[in-house]
Short mmCIF file of C-alpha atoms and ligand atoms in Angstrom, two decimals:
data_model
loop_
_atom_site.label_atom_id
_atom_site.label_comp_id
_atom_site.label_asym_id
_atom_site.label_seq_id
_atom_site.Cartn_x
_atom_site.Cartn_y
_atom_site.Cartn_z
CA MET A 1 18.61 18.28 15.68
CA SER A 2 19.79 14.70 16.04
CA LYS A 3 20.11 12.51 13.01
CA ILE A 4 18.59 9.12 12.53
CA THR A 5 19.35 6.51 10.03
CA PHE A 6 16.87 4.07 8.74
CA PRO A 7 16.65 1.53 5.86
CA PHE A 8 14.53 1.94 2.77
CA GLY A 9 14.21 -1.57 1.49
CA PRO A 10 15.29 -4.28 0.68
CA GLN A 11 11.71 -5.33 0.61
CA HIS A 12 9.74 -2.12 -0.15
CA PRO A 13 6.23 -1.88 -1.77
CA VAL A 14 7.33 0.75 -4.25
CA LEU A 15 10.01 -1.29 -5.85
CA PRO A 16 9.32 -4.88 -6.93
CA GLU A 17 12.98 -5.58 -6.58
CA ALA A 18 15.44 -5.68 -3.66
CA ILE A 19 17.81 -2.83 -3.04
CA GLN A 20 18.44 -1.01 0.23
CA LEU A 21 19.07 2.61 0.60
CA SER A 22 20.35 3.65 4.02
CA LEU A 23 18.85 7.10 4.63
CA THR A 24 20.25 9.46 7.19
CA CYS A 25 17.59 12.03 8.09
CA GLU A 26 17.39 15.19 10.07
CA ASP A 27 13.72 15.70 10.98
CA GLU A 28 11.92 15.03 7.68
CA LYS A 29 14.95 15.98 5.48
CA VAL A 30 17.28 13.40 3.97
CA VAL A 31 20.83 14.47 4.51
CA GLU A 32 22.81 11.44 3.39
CA VAL A 33 22.11 8.37 1.35
CA LEU A 34 24.17 5.09 1.10
CA PRO A 35 23.14 2.35 -1.27
CA VAL A 36 23.43 -1.19 0.12
CA ILE A 37 23.49 -3.58 -2.80
CA GLY A 38 24.09 -7.26 -3.43
CA TYR A 39 20.62 -8.62 -2.85
CA MET A 40 20.05 -9.44 -6.48
CA HIS A 41 23.62 -10.37 -7.51
CA ARG A 42 23.81 -13.70 -9.35
CA GLY A 43 27.17 -13.61 -11.10
CA ILE A 44 26.07 -13.62 -14.69
CA GLU A 45 29.37 -12.31 -16.09
CA LYS A 46 31.22 -15.24 -14.62
CA ALA A 47 28.55 -17.73 -15.73
CA ALA A 48 28.92 -16.33 -19.25
CA GLU A 49 32.49 -17.51 -19.29
CA ARG A 50 31.37 -21.01 -18.41
CA ASN A 51 28.66 -21.39 -21.01
CA PRO A 52 29.26 -21.85 -24.73
CA TYR A 53 28.97 -18.42 -26.31
CA VAL A 54 25.85 -19.33 -28.19
CA ASN A 55 23.94 -20.16 -25.06
CA ASN A 56 24.82 -16.89 -23.58
CA VAL A 57 22.14 -15.13 -25.64
CA PHE A 58 19.59 -16.66 -23.40
CA LEU A 59 21.50 -15.95 -20.23
CA CYS A 60 22.03 -12.29 -21.21
CA GLU A 61 18.34 -12.03 -22.00
CA ARG A 62 17.70 -12.90 -18.43
CA ILE A 63 19.81 -10.15 -16.93
CA CYS A 64 16.59 -8.23 -16.79
CA GLY A 65 13.14 -9.40 -17.84
CA ILE A 66 11.93 -5.91 -18.71
CA CYS A 67 14.50 -4.94 -21.26
CA SER A 68 15.23 -8.55 -22.16
CA PHE A 69 15.10 -8.20 -25.86
CA ILE A 70 17.68 -5.40 -25.99
CA HIS A 71 20.06 -7.38 -23.72
CA ALA A 72 19.90 -10.21 -26.16
CA LEU A 73 20.26 -7.82 -29.10
CA SER A 74 23.46 -6.22 -27.69
CA TYR A 75 25.06 -9.50 -26.98
CA CYS A 76 24.22 -10.77 -30.47
CA GLN A 77 25.62 -7.62 -32.01
CA LEU A 78 28.67 -7.93 -29.96
CA MET A 79 29.23 -11.48 -31.10
CA GLU A 80 28.51 -10.49 -34.73
CA GLU A 81 31.11 -7.76 -34.51
CA LEU A 82 33.69 -10.25 -33.09
CA MET A 83 32.98 -12.82 -35.74
CA GLN A 84 32.34 -10.22 -38.48
CA VAL A 85 28.94 -11.48 -39.42
CA GLU A 86 26.73 -9.45 -41.76
CA VAL A 87 23.16 -9.42 -40.53
CA PRO A 88 20.53 -9.49 -43.23
CA PRO A 89 18.43 -6.24 -43.63
CA ARG A 90 15.11 -7.89 -42.77
CA ALA A 91 16.56 -9.14 -39.43
CA ARG A 92 17.92 -5.61 -38.64
CA TYR A 93 14.43 -4.07 -39.16
CA LEU A 94 12.66 -6.82 -37.10
CA ARG A 95 15.15 -6.13 -34.33
CA VAL A 96 14.07 -2.49 -34.32
CA VAL A 97 10.42 -3.51 -34.18
CA TRP A 98 10.96 -5.71 -31.17
CA SER A 99 13.36 -3.28 -29.47
CA GLU A 100 10.80 -0.52 -29.72
CA LEU A 101 7.91 -2.74 -28.56
CA SER A 102 10.07 -3.55 -25.54
CA ARG A 103 10.70 0.09 -24.91
CA MET A 104 7.01 0.83 -25.15
CA HIS A 105 6.11 -1.79 -22.55
CA SER A 106 8.96 -0.76 -20.32
CA HIS A 107 7.96 2.88 -20.40
CA LEU A 108 4.31 2.14 -19.83
CA LEU A 109 5.28 -0.06 -16.92
CA TRP A 110 7.30 2.68 -15.52
CA LEU A 111 4.68 5.34 -15.98
CA GLY A 112 2.31 3.05 -14.12
CA LEU A 113 4.73 2.45 -11.24
CA LEU A 114 5.31 6.21 -10.98
CA ALA A 115 1.57 6.77 -10.61
CA ASP A 116 1.38 4.00 -8.06
CA SER A 117 4.28 5.43 -6.04
CA PHE A 118 2.16 8.41 -5.01
CA GLY A 119 -1.06 6.43 -4.78
CA PHE A 120 -2.66 7.25 -8.14
CA GLU A 121 -4.06 3.72 -8.45
CA SER A 122 -6.43 4.28 -11.40
CA LEU A 123 -3.68 5.77 -13.60
CA PHE A 124 -1.42 2.83 -12.68
CA MET A 125 -4.18 0.45 -13.90
CA GLN A 126 -4.67 2.46 -17.14
CA CYS A 127 -1.03 2.39 -18.01
CA TRP A 128 -0.77 -1.31 -17.35
CA ARG A 129 -3.90 -1.92 -19.43
CA ALA A 130 -2.24 -0.30 -22.40
CA ARG A 131 0.90 -2.27 -21.69
CA GLU A 132 -1.03 -5.55 -21.95
CA THR A 133 -1.83 -4.84 -25.58
CA VAL A 134 1.87 -4.30 -26.26
CA LEU A 135 2.55 -7.61 -24.55
CA ASP A 136 -0.05 -9.26 -26.66
CA ALA A 137 1.66 -7.91 -29.74
CA LEU A 138 5.01 -9.24 -28.52
CA GLU A 139 3.39 -12.67 -27.85
CA MET A 140 1.83 -12.75 -31.18
CA THR A 141 5.06 -12.00 -33.07
CA THR A 142 7.64 -13.82 -30.83
CA GLY A 143 5.62 -16.33 -28.85
CA GLN A 144 6.52 -14.99 -25.41
CA ARG A 145 5.33 -12.09 -23.41
CA VAL A 146 8.33 -10.80 -21.42
CA VAL A 147 11.41 -12.90 -22.30
CA GLN A 148 11.13 -13.15 -26.04
CA SER A 149 14.16 -15.22 -27.12
CA SER A 150 13.74 -14.21 -30.70
CA CYS A 151 17.26 -12.79 -31.20
CA VAL A 152 20.08 -15.08 -32.24
CA ILE A 153 23.61 -14.43 -33.32
CA GLY A 154 23.40 -13.61 -36.96
CA GLY A 155 19.78 -12.45 -37.06
CA VAL A 156 16.38 -13.31 -35.63
CA ARG A 157 14.46 -16.60 -35.23
CA ARG A 158 10.99 -15.41 -36.08
CA ASP A 159 9.38 -13.58 -38.91
CA ILE A 160 6.50 -11.10 -38.95
CA ASN A 161 4.38 -12.02 -41.94
CA ALA A 162 2.01 -9.69 -43.77
CA ASP A 163 -1.04 -10.85 -41.77
CA GLN A 164 0.78 -10.41 -38.44
CA ALA A 165 1.99 -6.97 -39.53
CA ARG A 166 -1.59 -5.92 -40.22
CA GLN A 167 -2.71 -7.22 -36.80
CA LEU A 168 0.26 -5.52 -35.13
CA ARG A 169 -0.76 -2.17 -36.66
CA GLU A 170 -4.32 -2.61 -35.40
CA MET A 171 -3.09 -3.47 -31.91
CA LEU A 172 -0.74 -0.46 -31.92
CA ALA A 173 -3.54 1.87 -33.00
CA GLY A 174 -5.44 0.65 -29.95
CA VAL A 175 -2.39 1.26 -27.76
CA LYS A 176 -1.94 4.72 -29.22
CA ALA A 177 -5.49 5.68 -28.40
CA GLN A 178 -4.88 4.59 -24.83
CA ILE A 179 -1.52 6.40 -24.60
CA ASP A 180 -3.23 9.57 -25.85
CA ALA A 181 -5.72 9.20 -23.09
CA VAL A 182 -3.14 8.84 -20.26
CA LEU A 183 -0.35 11.13 -21.39
CA PRO A 184 -2.23 14.38 -20.84
CA VAL A 185 -2.81 13.32 -17.24
CA PHE A 186 0.89 13.02 -16.70
CA GLN A 187 1.40 16.36 -18.40
CA LYS A 188 -1.24 18.40 -16.66
CA ASP A 189 -2.50 16.71 -13.54
CA TYR A 190 -2.07 18.92 -10.39
CA THR A 191 -1.15 16.04 -8.10
CA ILE A 192 1.50 14.67 -10.38
CA LYS A 193 3.01 18.07 -10.88
CA ALA A 194 3.05 18.68 -7.16
CA ARG A 195 4.88 15.45 -6.59
CA THR A 196 7.38 15.76 -9.45
CA VAL A 197 8.12 19.32 -10.55
CA GLY A 198 11.33 20.58 -8.93
CA LYS A 199 11.84 17.28 -7.12
CA GLY A 200 15.28 15.51 -7.44
CA VAL A 201 16.88 18.08 -9.64
CA LEU A 202 19.93 16.96 -11.59
CA PRO A 203 21.71 20.03 -13.10
CA LYS A 204 23.11 19.73 -16.57
CA ASP A 205 26.83 19.79 -15.81
CA GLN A 206 26.39 17.45 -12.89
CA ALA A 207 24.47 14.87 -14.95
CA TRP A 208 27.43 14.72 -17.31
CA LYS A 209 30.07 14.51 -14.62
CA LEU A 210 28.28 11.81 -12.73
CA GLY A 211 27.97 9.72 -15.90
CA ALA A 212 24.24 9.57 -16.00
CA VAL A 213 22.73 7.85 -19.07
CA GLY A 214 19.39 7.42 -20.82
CA PRO A 215 16.31 9.42 -19.95
CA THR A 216 17.97 10.65 -16.77
CA LEU A 217 20.66 12.32 -18.81
CA ARG A 218 18.35 13.46 -21.60
CA ALA A 219 16.06 15.17 -19.07
CA SER A 220 18.98 17.26 -17.99
CA GLY A 221 19.38 18.66 -21.52
CA TRP A 222 21.88 16.27 -23.24
CA ALA A 223 20.89 14.85 -26.63
CA TRP A 224 22.66 11.63 -25.99
CA ASP A 225 21.07 8.45 -27.19
CA CYS A 226 22.89 5.38 -28.55
CA ARG A 227 20.28 4.85 -31.14
CA SER A 228 21.80 7.79 -32.95
CA LEU A 229 24.81 5.54 -33.62
CA GLY A 230 22.55 3.85 -36.11
CA TYR A 231 22.94 0.19 -34.99
CA ALA A 232 20.35 -2.37 -36.31
CA ALA A 233 18.24 -0.20 -38.64
CA TYR A 234 18.09 3.02 -36.55
CA GLY A 235 20.36 4.77 -39.01
CA GLU A 236 17.77 4.39 -41.73
CA LEU A 237 14.73 5.32 -39.78
CA GLY A 238 15.41 8.98 -39.08
CA PHE A 239 15.88 8.85 -35.32
CA GLU A 240 16.11 12.00 -33.14
CA PRO A 241 16.79 11.88 -29.37
CA VAL A 242 14.17 13.30 -27.07
CA VAL A 243 15.50 16.03 -24.80
CA GLU A 244 14.12 18.08 -21.82
CA ASN A 245 15.89 20.74 -19.95
CA ASP A 246 14.70 20.94 -16.39
CA GLY A 247 16.42 17.91 -14.91
CA ASP A 248 13.76 17.18 -12.34
CA SER A 249 11.51 14.20 -11.89
CA TYR A 250 8.85 15.85 -14.07
CA ALA A 251 11.30 16.30 -16.91
CA ARG A 252 12.27 12.61 -16.65
CA THR A 253 8.59 11.69 -16.84
CA MET A 254 8.18 13.84 -19.98
CA VAL A 255 11.22 12.32 -21.69
CA ARG A 256 9.66 8.94 -21.25
CA ALA A 257 6.24 10.03 -22.21
CA ARG A 258 7.52 11.49 -25.43
CA GLU A 259 9.75 8.49 -26.09
CA LEU A 260 6.70 6.28 -25.81
CA VAL A 261 5.08 8.06 -28.77
CA GLN A 262 8.36 8.12 -30.65
CA SER A 263 8.75 4.29 -30.18
CA TYR A 264 5.26 3.84 -31.56
CA GLU A 265 6.24 5.85 -34.61
CA LEU A 266 9.55 3.92 -35.05
CA VAL A 267 7.68 0.61 -35.03
CA LEU A 268 5.30 1.74 -37.73
CA ARG A 269 8.21 3.16 -39.81
CA ALA A 270 10.13 -0.05 -39.47
CA LEU A 271 7.10 -2.08 -40.51
CA ASP A 272 6.57 0.16 -43.56
CA ALA A 273 10.16 -0.15 -44.65
CA LEU A 274 10.52 -3.91 -43.80
CA PRO A 275 12.73 -5.30 -46.59
CA GLU A 276 12.42 -8.86 -47.93
CA GLY A 277 15.07 -11.43 -47.50
CA PRO A 278 16.52 -14.08 -45.15
CA LEU A 279 16.07 -13.89 -41.33
CA ALA A 280 19.56 -14.87 -40.25
CA ALA A 281 23.03 -15.17 -41.61
CA LYS A 282 24.83 -18.51 -41.42
CA ILE A 283 27.46 -18.60 -38.73
CA LYS A 284 30.61 -20.32 -39.95
CA GLY A 285 32.79 -22.52 -37.82
CA VAL A 286 35.30 -20.18 -36.10
CA PRO A 287 34.18 -19.10 -32.52
CA PRO A 288 34.73 -15.52 -31.47
CA LYS A 289 38.30 -14.31 -31.27
CA GLY A 290 39.68 -10.96 -30.25
CA GLU A 291 38.06 -8.00 -28.49
CA ALA A 292 35.00 -5.93 -29.16
CA ILE A 293 32.63 -3.47 -27.45
CA MET A 294 28.99 -2.72 -28.15
CA ARG A 295 26.77 0.13 -27.07
CA THR A 296 23.01 0.01 -27.36
CA GLU A 297 20.15 2.07 -25.88
CA GLN A 298 18.00 0.34 -23.36
CA PRO A 299 14.80 1.92 -22.13
CA ARG A 300 16.80 2.96 -19.10
CA GLY A 301 19.88 4.24 -20.96
CA GLU A 302 23.06 3.14 -22.50
CA LEU A 303 24.14 -0.46 -22.17
CA PHE A 304 27.87 -1.12 -22.66
CA GLU A 305 29.32 -4.56 -23.34
CA TYR A 306 32.80 -5.75 -23.77
CA ALA A 307 33.91 -9.27 -24.78
CA ARG A 308 37.11 -11.03 -25.32
CA GLY A 309 37.20 -14.32 -27.09
CA ASN A 310 40.08 -16.71 -27.61
CA GLY A 311 38.90 -18.85 -30.47
CA THR A 312 37.27 -21.47 -28.26
CA PRO A 313 33.50 -21.82 -27.79
CA ARG A 314 33.86 -20.13 -24.36
CA LEU A 315 34.50 -16.47 -23.98
CA GLU A 316 37.43 -15.29 -21.89
CA ARG A 317 35.57 -12.32 -20.47
CA LEU A 318 32.19 -10.65 -20.82
CA LYS A 319 31.74 -7.30 -19.20
CA ILE A 320 28.26 -5.77 -18.99
CA ARG A 321 27.69 -2.26 -17.69
CA THR A 322 24.04 -1.60 -17.43
CA PRO A 323 22.25 1.73 -17.36
CA THR A 324 21.03 1.61 -13.77
CA PHE A 325 24.58 1.03 -12.66
CA ALA A 326 25.57 4.24 -14.33
CA ASN A 327 22.58 6.11 -12.90
CA ILE A 328 23.11 5.30 -9.19
CA PRO A 329 25.71 8.07 -8.65
CA ALA A 330 23.18 10.56 -10.21
CA LEU A 331 20.45 9.24 -7.86
CA LEU A 332 22.74 9.73 -4.83
CA ALA A 333 23.22 13.34 -5.87
CA MET A 334 19.50 13.92 -6.28
CA LEU A 335 18.37 12.65 -2.88
CA PRO A 336 20.04 14.78 -0.17
CA GLY A 337 17.91 17.70 0.74
CA CYS A 338 14.58 16.19 -0.27
CA GLU A 339 11.70 15.19 2.03
CA ILE A 340 11.42 11.55 3.12
CA ALA A 341 8.00 11.40 1.43
CA ASP A 342 9.64 12.18 -1.95
CA VAL A 343 12.24 9.49 -1.71
CA PRO A 344 10.16 6.73 -3.40
CA VAL A 345 9.26 9.04 -6.36
CA ILE A 346 12.79 10.27 -6.84
CA VAL A 347 14.27 6.73 -6.65
CA LEU A 348 11.61 5.65 -9.20
CA SER A 349 12.41 8.62 -11.50
CA ILE A 350 15.62 7.16 -12.65
CA ASP A 351 13.70 3.94 -13.46
CA PRO A 352 15.98 1.74 -11.43
CA CYS A 353 16.27 -1.87 -12.56
CA ILE A 354 18.08 -3.69 -9.83
CA ALA A 355 18.32 -6.95 -11.69
CA CYS A 356 20.32 -5.10 -14.29
CA LEU A 357 22.31 -3.19 -11.83
CA GLU A 358 23.67 -6.17 -9.97
CA ARG A 359 23.56 -8.77 -12.78
CA MET B 1 -16.57 -28.16 8.53
CA MET B 2 -14.34 -25.34 7.66
CA GLY B 3 -13.94 -22.86 10.56
CA LEU B 4 -15.07 -19.34 10.12
CA ILE B 5 -11.52 -17.97 10.29
CA THR B 6 -10.26 -20.41 7.65
CA LYS B 7 -13.17 -19.60 5.45
CA SER B 8 -12.53 -15.92 5.55
CA ARG B 9 -8.82 -16.49 5.05
CA ILE B 10 -9.47 -18.36 1.81
CA LYS B 11 -11.99 -15.75 0.70
CA SER B 12 -9.44 -13.00 0.80
CA PRO B 13 -5.87 -14.15 0.97
CA TRP B 14 -3.19 -11.43 1.23
CA ILE B 15 0.12 -12.00 -0.42
CA VAL B 16 3.50 -10.55 0.16
CA HIS B 17 6.00 -10.65 -2.70
CA TYR B 18 9.75 -10.91 -2.40
CA CYS B 19 12.26 -10.94 -5.23
CA CYS B 20 15.23 -12.99 -4.43
CA GLY B 21 17.49 -12.03 -7.29
CA SER B 22 15.25 -12.91 -10.18
CA CYS B 23 15.57 -11.34 -13.63
CA ASN B 24 12.38 -9.37 -13.09
CA GLY B 25 10.52 -11.26 -15.70
CA CYS B 26 8.41 -13.14 -13.28
CA ASP B 27 8.01 -10.13 -10.98
CA ILE B 28 6.41 -8.04 -13.63
CA GLU B 29 4.12 -10.94 -14.60
CA LEU B 30 3.11 -11.19 -10.94
CA LEU B 31 2.37 -7.50 -10.91
CA ALA B 32 0.46 -7.90 -14.23
CA CYS B 33 -1.84 -10.27 -12.36
CA LEU B 34 -2.94 -7.36 -10.23
CA THR B 35 -3.89 -5.18 -13.20
CA PRO B 36 -7.24 -5.02 -15.03
CA LEU B 37 -6.81 -7.81 -17.54
CA TYR B 38 -6.12 -10.53 -14.93
CA ASP B 39 -7.38 -8.68 -11.87
CA VAL B 40 -6.80 -11.06 -9.03
CA GLU B 41 -8.51 -8.61 -6.72
CA ARG B 42 -11.78 -10.22 -7.77
CA PHE B 43 -10.63 -13.26 -5.70
CA GLY B 44 -9.99 -10.97 -2.84
CA ILE B 45 -6.23 -11.31 -3.28
CA LEU B 46 -4.34 -8.21 -2.24
CA ASN B 47 -0.67 -7.60 -2.60
CA ILE B 48 0.72 -5.91 0.54
CA GLY B 49 4.11 -4.85 1.73
CA ASN B 50 3.88 -6.15 5.30
CA PRO B 51 4.64 -9.76 5.90
CA LYS B 52 2.89 -9.65 9.29
CA HIS B 53 -0.44 -9.18 7.54
CA ALA B 54 0.11 -11.79 4.85
CA ASP B 55 -1.12 -15.37 4.37
CA LEU B 56 0.89 -16.17 1.20
CA LEU B 57 4.51 -15.56 0.40
CA VAL B 58 5.23 -15.42 -3.33
CA VAL B 59 8.91 -15.58 -4.14
CA THR B 60 10.69 -15.14 -7.39
CA GLY B 61 14.37 -15.66 -8.07
CA PRO B 62 17.01 -18.27 -7.23
CA VAL B 63 18.13 -16.92 -3.83
CA ASN B 64 21.66 -15.79 -3.17
CA LYS B 65 23.89 -15.76 -0.18
CA ARG B 66 22.97 -12.23 0.67
CA ASN B 67 19.17 -12.29 0.60
CA GLU B 68 18.81 -15.67 2.11
CA ARG B 69 18.65 -14.00 5.56
CA VAL B 70 16.02 -11.50 4.34
CA LEU B 71 13.86 -14.32 2.93
CA LEU B 72 14.13 -16.27 6.21
CA ASN B 73 13.18 -13.19 8.16
CA LEU B 74 10.15 -12.49 5.97
CA TYR B 75 9.06 -16.11 6.37
CA HIS B 76 9.33 -16.07 10.08
CA GLN B 77 7.55 -12.75 10.40
CA MET B 78 4.46 -14.20 8.72
CA PRO B 79 1.79 -15.51 11.08
CA GLU B 80 0.80 -19.16 10.66
CA PRO B 81 -0.84 -20.75 8.80
CA ARG B 82 1.20 -19.64 5.76
CA VAL B 83 2.04 -21.03 2.42
CA VAL B 84 4.86 -20.34 0.05
CA VAL B 85 4.68 -20.17 -3.71
CA ALA B 86 7.82 -20.34 -5.85
CA VAL B 87 7.21 -18.53 -9.15
CA GLY B 88 9.40 -19.20 -12.15
CA ALA B 89 11.96 -21.72 -13.14
CA CYS B 90 14.72 -19.99 -11.28
CA ALA B 91 12.81 -19.88 -7.99
CA CYS B 92 12.06 -23.57 -8.42
CA THR B 93 15.49 -24.86 -9.23
CA GLY B 94 17.83 -22.10 -10.13
CA GLY B 95 16.74 -22.24 -13.75
CA ILE B 96 19.02 -20.55 -16.13
CA PHE B 97 21.25 -19.26 -13.28
CA TYR B 98 22.05 -22.80 -12.10
CA ASN B 99 25.77 -22.30 -12.62
CA CYS B 100 26.12 -18.77 -11.27
CA TYR B 101 28.53 -18.61 -8.40
CA ASN B 102 26.33 -16.54 -6.11
CA VAL B 103 23.16 -18.57 -6.47
CA LEU B 104 21.84 -21.17 -4.02
CA GLY B 105 19.50 -22.73 -6.63
CA GLY B 106 15.89 -22.63 -5.70
CA ILE B 107 14.20 -21.20 -2.62
CA ASP B 108 13.41 -24.63 -1.24
CA LYS B 109 17.07 -24.61 -0.13
CA VAL B 110 16.06 -21.95 2.39
CA ILE B 111 12.34 -22.29 3.25
CA PRO B 112 9.73 -24.98 2.69
CA VAL B 113 7.84 -24.44 -0.55
CA ASP B 114 4.23 -25.53 -1.01
CA VAL B 115 3.54 -24.77 -4.67
CA TYR B 116 5.96 -24.54 -7.57
CA VAL B 117 4.98 -22.53 -10.63
CA PRO B 118 7.17 -23.44 -13.62
CA GLY B 119 7.91 -21.26 -16.63
CA CYS B 120 10.61 -18.77 -17.67
CA ALA B 121 8.84 -16.40 -17.42
CA ALA B 122 5.80 -17.90 -15.75
CA ARG B 123 2.66 -16.63 -17.37
CA PRO B 124 0.07 -14.70 -15.34
CA GLU B 125 -2.40 -17.52 -15.77
CA ALA B 126 0.07 -20.04 -14.40
CA ILE B 127 0.79 -17.75 -11.42
CA ILE B 128 -2.92 -17.35 -10.62
CA ASP B 129 -3.32 -21.11 -10.96
CA GLY B 130 -0.52 -21.57 -8.53
CA ILE B 131 -1.99 -19.19 -6.04
CA VAL B 132 -5.33 -20.92 -6.20
CA MET B 133 -3.58 -24.19 -5.52
CA ALA B 134 -1.83 -22.71 -2.55
CA LEU B 135 -5.28 -21.66 -1.20
CA ASP B 136 -6.30 -25.29 -1.17
CA LYS B 137 -3.33 -26.12 0.90
CA LEU B 138 -3.93 -23.14 3.17
CA ALA B 139 -7.48 -24.47 3.78
CA LYS B 140 -6.15 -27.87 4.77
CA ILE B 141 -3.70 -26.59 7.35
CA LYS B 142 -5.02 -27.32 10.78
S1 SF4 C 401 12.19 -17.85 -14.11
FE1 SF4 C 401 13.17 -16.88 -15.86
S2 SF4 C 401 11.86 -15.13 -16.33
FE2 SF4 C 401 11.37 -15.77 -14.28
S3 SF4 C 401 12.65 -14.57 -12.94
FE3 SF4 C 401 13.75 -16.53 -13.39
S4 SF4 C 401 15.01 -16.07 -15.10
FE4 SF4 C 401 13.51 -14.48 -15.04
#
């Protein structure tokens, strides 16, 4: 059988973003995959050295518009660590609220895209309808739908008052009802199972060796979630990672489905425990000096950041390793041996975010 | 008098979306336009993957040296008349990425743009408004 090689992307209906996979196939089977990247590269790390460190919050937020809040959060925490700023408790809890709302909208978006990738249009629409309510909640509390800009170094810029908290609870109750309606479909539907069970299997030991992160890793049986480190207010909210053991596309879907419900509960818990107090700490004169690292959990997995400051308003180096970057080797291990028709679903199953990947 | 073909083209314009290195924010807002709340399908607008079937090219992102060629290809594969909508601050001018080394700064450096939709991220209402404006332009192309 002769082999043929053809491109998947860079402009492909399944992915809103541009990445190319060069697939080598034998008949209908994929035998080799090569990623061709660079279509989304902007050079954010370099630009972060040119901007004053305060402005970088907004630049980092725009590494990716889906997990934007958590990008801003990790950069802020990194700077706080460098400058030894103590963040007020109310700000820490508000950060959890917005992080988890971001995770909810990200996971709903992904569940929708997954349904869309095998042509389940109505389910796609249902998921995105639920997501709109989450975006409304974000807009009500931060003023923006996708890029919230509510995190600053030292704390947050906006408050959630009692009235907003009440509205937020009502909105979330509506979202929960919609989630409860769609999740059983993902769990039980014959078509979805046929397209995901046993597809793109990533065995437990391999997941670890290839350095997978986030739901991709947790679906292979590792209880590894940076929120367990207890940054922001996670340490006080009783957080437990969600784990599945099968390592296939179905398990990855289930991890995200359960995390969706978990995020909903975390938001409510954070709202219940919201302490009184100031929103942000005062930043005193000295710009960041020295080295620090920060790890946070994005909807897609662990985000790692490193910064080195030299006491001037401009950083010497900012390194950002995003979750999708870490998950690409795992994806390349999942694809060989699968049918061409399964490629879009398996690619989606790691929840690739190319804007993050290439920065 | 508007010709029959123009009329039907305006009645149901098909769009093709390409992301030129944006942050995703505007892309998901564009996708949100297709979902039940905004539902642009009621205007007959369909998002399709094939540039050869499309009337409107919607581009997000500031364009970098690598995807410049892809963008040009997409543009040239579309049949005339065609209009281009730049969605988001970074597609219009480079936006927040203005000083990134790999960024050309706005898609009008590569292809002619008909409608600019500002905002970072552009709201779905703004995007729909931009597309409707583009339809006016499309109707006027002889
Ligand atoms: S305009 Fe802003 S939100 Fe939109 S893609 Fe560009 S950076 Fe992202």
